[in-house]
Amino acid sequence: EKAGYKHFMLKEINEQPRAIRDTTLGRVSLDTGKVFLDNLAITPEEFRTANQITIAACGTSWHAGLAGKFMIERLARLPVDVDYASEYRYRDPIADPHAIGLLITQSGETADTLAAQAELIAKGSKTLAICNVVGAAITRKAAGTITTNAGPEIGVASTKAFTAQLTALFVLALHLAQVRGTISDAESLHLVDELSKLPGKVEDVLRSVDDQCQQLAKIFHNANDFLFLGRGVHYPIALEGALKLKEISYIHAEGYPAGEMKHGPNALIDEALPVVTIATKDPSDPSSVLKYEKTLSNIQEVTARSGRVIAIAIEGDEEIKHLVEHTIQIPQAAELLLPVLEVVPLQLLAYHIAVRRGCDVDQPRNLAKSVTVE
Ligand code: M6R
């Protein structure tokens, strides 16, 4: 059942090209750039008049939600709040019929996420679900569900469900943008084309970085701490890289927005601290280029203090290679889709480190696959 892989997690990491393809399938037209999300029971008029999207989720699904905020705000110009589902209902949150609730959950059975949904519904908001399990509890109360077609995920550490969630969020952001008229036809066509190339690029990454991640695991598996840095839509991926590592290898890891380093975490840097920095850019996007330049300065701050930088960078970026000890290269993609490629080496790095440390990768201590108690 592990199809020849040593662990479910590794099998599921390798299933990501298919998971992404199946989550896109039938939802976008390559000819027109149009997105089709049927059966949502939220009318185009409601999408047009919505003034707020509230996302609630836990763990890895929360990280997908945070990336989704960047996608929806950027493309559909609609404000998005991202809450931990476990916090949402305890503060008398502001929600009303003009807000749309979006619950993101692999299992569809997470108690906190169900409670957040109940709170949103009680306050008059319609809810949408992004869920990987057909017929799960969350989908029964939702006005509509976008199913991530990742297939059953067995490993406790979420991998293919995460990249499928990012894909679903990108499709939803495009849909909202088209309904609300905030995107041109040309831009839609371009982004749909980029989306269609994504599974092939993930395949390339899987092929090209695995050996290198094994080598890095050999070098760094004894570290006591790890930092993961990123800016903008890449910041949630830094958080996800840190969560994967702590969850399965039991190494303490933190994710930080790179620009926050000088406000405290720089004090942690020494020659024993590996700092994984996402330093990718989409040259066609000026704000992405600007972020990249700032991230290079953050990298220099780390190396000046003898920190050991592992950079995730775009293929052919020679500049960065001179600055850091290790560079993991990924293919070019549109800014909002780069996260899907960036997370793959982080998953593999966590996996190989955990294997080297002799950890139970598929069943980490103290954790359950779905958390059905609050
Ligand atoms: O099934 P859900 O997506 O609602 O689960 C949420 C979290 O419990 C889950 O993502 C957890 O953080 C994973 N073990 C992370 O790998």
Short mmCIF file of N, CA and C and ligand atoms in Angstrom, two decimals, residues 57-63 104-111 113 130 153 155-159 161 165 240 243-244 247-248 364 367-371, ligand 1:
data_model
loop_
_atom_site.label_atom_id
_atom_site.label_comp_id
_atom_site.label_asym_id
_atom_site.label_seq_id
_atom_site.Cartn_x
_atom_site.Cartn_y
_atom_site.Cartn_z
N ALA A 57 -8.79 27.83 10.23
CA ALA A 57 -8.20 26.51 9.99
C ALA A 57 -7.16 26.25 11.08
N CYS A 58 -6.59 25.05 11.08
CA CYS A 58 -5.57 24.68 12.06
C CYS A 58 -4.31 24.15 11.35
N GLY A 59 -3.18 24.32 12.01
CA GLY A 59 -1.95 23.68 11.56
C GLY A 59 -1.58 24.00 10.12
N THR A 60 -1.28 22.95 9.39
CA THR A 60 -0.89 23.11 7.99
C THR A 60 -1.99 23.78 7.18
N SER A 61 -3.23 23.45 7.47
CA SER A 61 -4.35 24.06 6.73
C SER A 61 -4.40 25.56 7.00
N TRP A 62 -4.01 25.97 8.20
CA TRP A 62 -3.94 27.40 8.53
C TRP A 62 -2.84 28.06 7.68
N HIS A 63 -1.74 27.38 7.49
CA HIS A 63 -0.68 27.93 6.64
C HIS A 63 -1.17 28.12 5.21
N ILE A 104 -10.76 25.65 5.98
CA ILE A 104 -9.84 24.80 5.23
C ILE A 104 -9.44 23.63 6.12
N THR A 105 -9.70 22.42 5.65
CA THR A 105 -9.39 21.25 6.47
C THR A 105 -9.22 20.01 5.61
N GLN A 106 -8.12 19.33 5.79
CA GLN A 106 -7.88 18.10 5.06
C GLN A 106 -8.96 17.08 5.42
N SER A 107 -9.12 16.83 6.72
CA SER A 107 -10.01 15.76 7.18
C SER A 107 -11.48 16.15 7.12
N GLY A 108 -11.74 17.44 7.34
CA GLY A 108 -13.13 17.88 7.45
C GLY A 108 -13.75 17.51 8.77
N GLU A 109 -12.93 17.03 9.71
CA GLU A 109 -13.46 16.57 11.01
C GLU A 109 -12.78 17.26 12.19
N THR A 110 -11.92 18.22 11.95
CA THR A 110 -11.20 18.89 13.03
C THR A 110 -12.19 19.68 13.91
N ALA A 111 -12.23 19.36 15.20
CA ALA A 111 -13.26 19.92 16.08
C ALA A 111 -13.21 21.44 16.12
N THR A 113 -12.17 23.53 13.90
CA THR A 113 -12.59 24.12 12.62
C THR A 113 -14.10 24.01 12.47
N ILE A 130 -12.90 24.08 2.04
CA ILE A 130 -11.92 23.43 1.17
C ILE A 130 -11.52 22.18 1.94
N GLU A 153 -4.90 10.81 2.68
CA GLU A 153 -3.57 11.16 3.22
C GLU A 153 -3.41 10.41 4.54
N GLY A 155 -0.08 9.70 6.21
CA GLY A 155 0.97 10.27 7.07
C GLY A 155 0.40 11.39 7.91
N VAL A 156 0.78 11.43 9.19
CA VAL A 156 0.26 12.49 10.06
C VAL A 156 0.70 13.86 9.55
N ALA A 157 1.92 13.95 9.04
CA ALA A 157 2.40 15.21 8.48
C ALA A 157 1.74 15.45 7.13
N SER A 158 1.03 16.55 7.04
CA SER A 158 0.29 16.83 5.81
C SER A 158 1.23 17.33 4.72
N THR A 159 1.12 16.74 3.54
CA THR A 159 1.99 17.16 2.42
C THR A 159 1.16 17.41 1.16
N ALA A 161 -1.99 17.13 0.75
CA ALA A 161 -3.23 17.88 1.01
C ALA A 161 -2.91 19.38 1.03
N GLN A 165 -4.47 22.16 -1.30
CA GLN A 165 -5.19 23.31 -0.73
C GLN A 165 -4.71 24.62 -1.37
N GLU A 240 5.37 26.67 7.34
CA GLU A 240 5.07 25.27 7.05
C GLU A 240 6.35 24.42 7.10
N LEU A 243 7.05 23.82 10.70
CA LEU A 243 6.11 22.87 11.31
C LEU A 243 6.44 21.43 10.89
N LYS A 244 6.73 21.25 9.59
CA LYS A 244 7.07 19.89 9.13
C LYS A 244 8.26 19.36 9.92
N GLU A 247 7.44 18.69 13.70
CA GLU A 247 6.46 17.63 13.85
C GLU A 247 7.07 16.23 13.70
N ILE A 248 7.94 16.06 12.72
CA ILE A 248 8.42 14.69 12.48
C ILE A 248 9.85 14.42 12.95
N PRO A 364 4.26 10.47 14.23
CA PRO A 364 5.06 11.18 15.24
C PRO A 364 4.41 11.11 16.63
N LEU A 367 0.87 12.94 18.48
CA LEU A 367 0.01 13.56 17.47
C LEU A 367 -0.99 12.56 16.89
N ALA A 368 -2.12 13.10 16.44
CA ALA A 368 -3.12 12.27 15.75
C ALA A 368 -3.37 12.86 14.37
N LYS A 369 -3.77 12.03 13.44
CA LYS A 369 -4.01 12.54 12.08
C LYS A 369 -5.16 13.51 12.06
N SER A 370 -6.24 13.18 12.75
CA SER A 370 -7.27 14.22 12.78
C SER A 370 -7.67 14.47 14.23
N VAL A 371 -7.75 15.76 14.54
CA VAL A 371 -7.91 16.19 15.94
C VAL A 371 -9.37 16.50 16.18
O1 M6R B 1 -7.58 17.85 8.91
P1 M6R B 1 -7.14 19.27 9.13
O2 M6R B 1 -6.59 19.89 7.90
O3 M6R B 1 -8.25 20.12 9.70
O4 M6R B 1 -5.99 19.20 10.20
C1 M6R B 1 -5.42 20.37 10.70
C2 M6R B 1 -4.14 20.07 11.46
O5 M6R B 1 -4.38 19.23 12.54
C3 M6R B 1 -3.07 19.46 10.56
O6 M6R B 1 -2.82 20.23 9.42
C4 M6R B 1 -1.75 19.26 11.32
O7 M6R B 1 -1.19 20.51 11.62
C5 M6R B 1 -0.79 18.40 10.49
N1 M6R B 1 -0.37 17.26 11.26
C6 M6R B 1 0.42 19.13 10.01
O8 M6R B 1 1.26 18.34 9.26
#
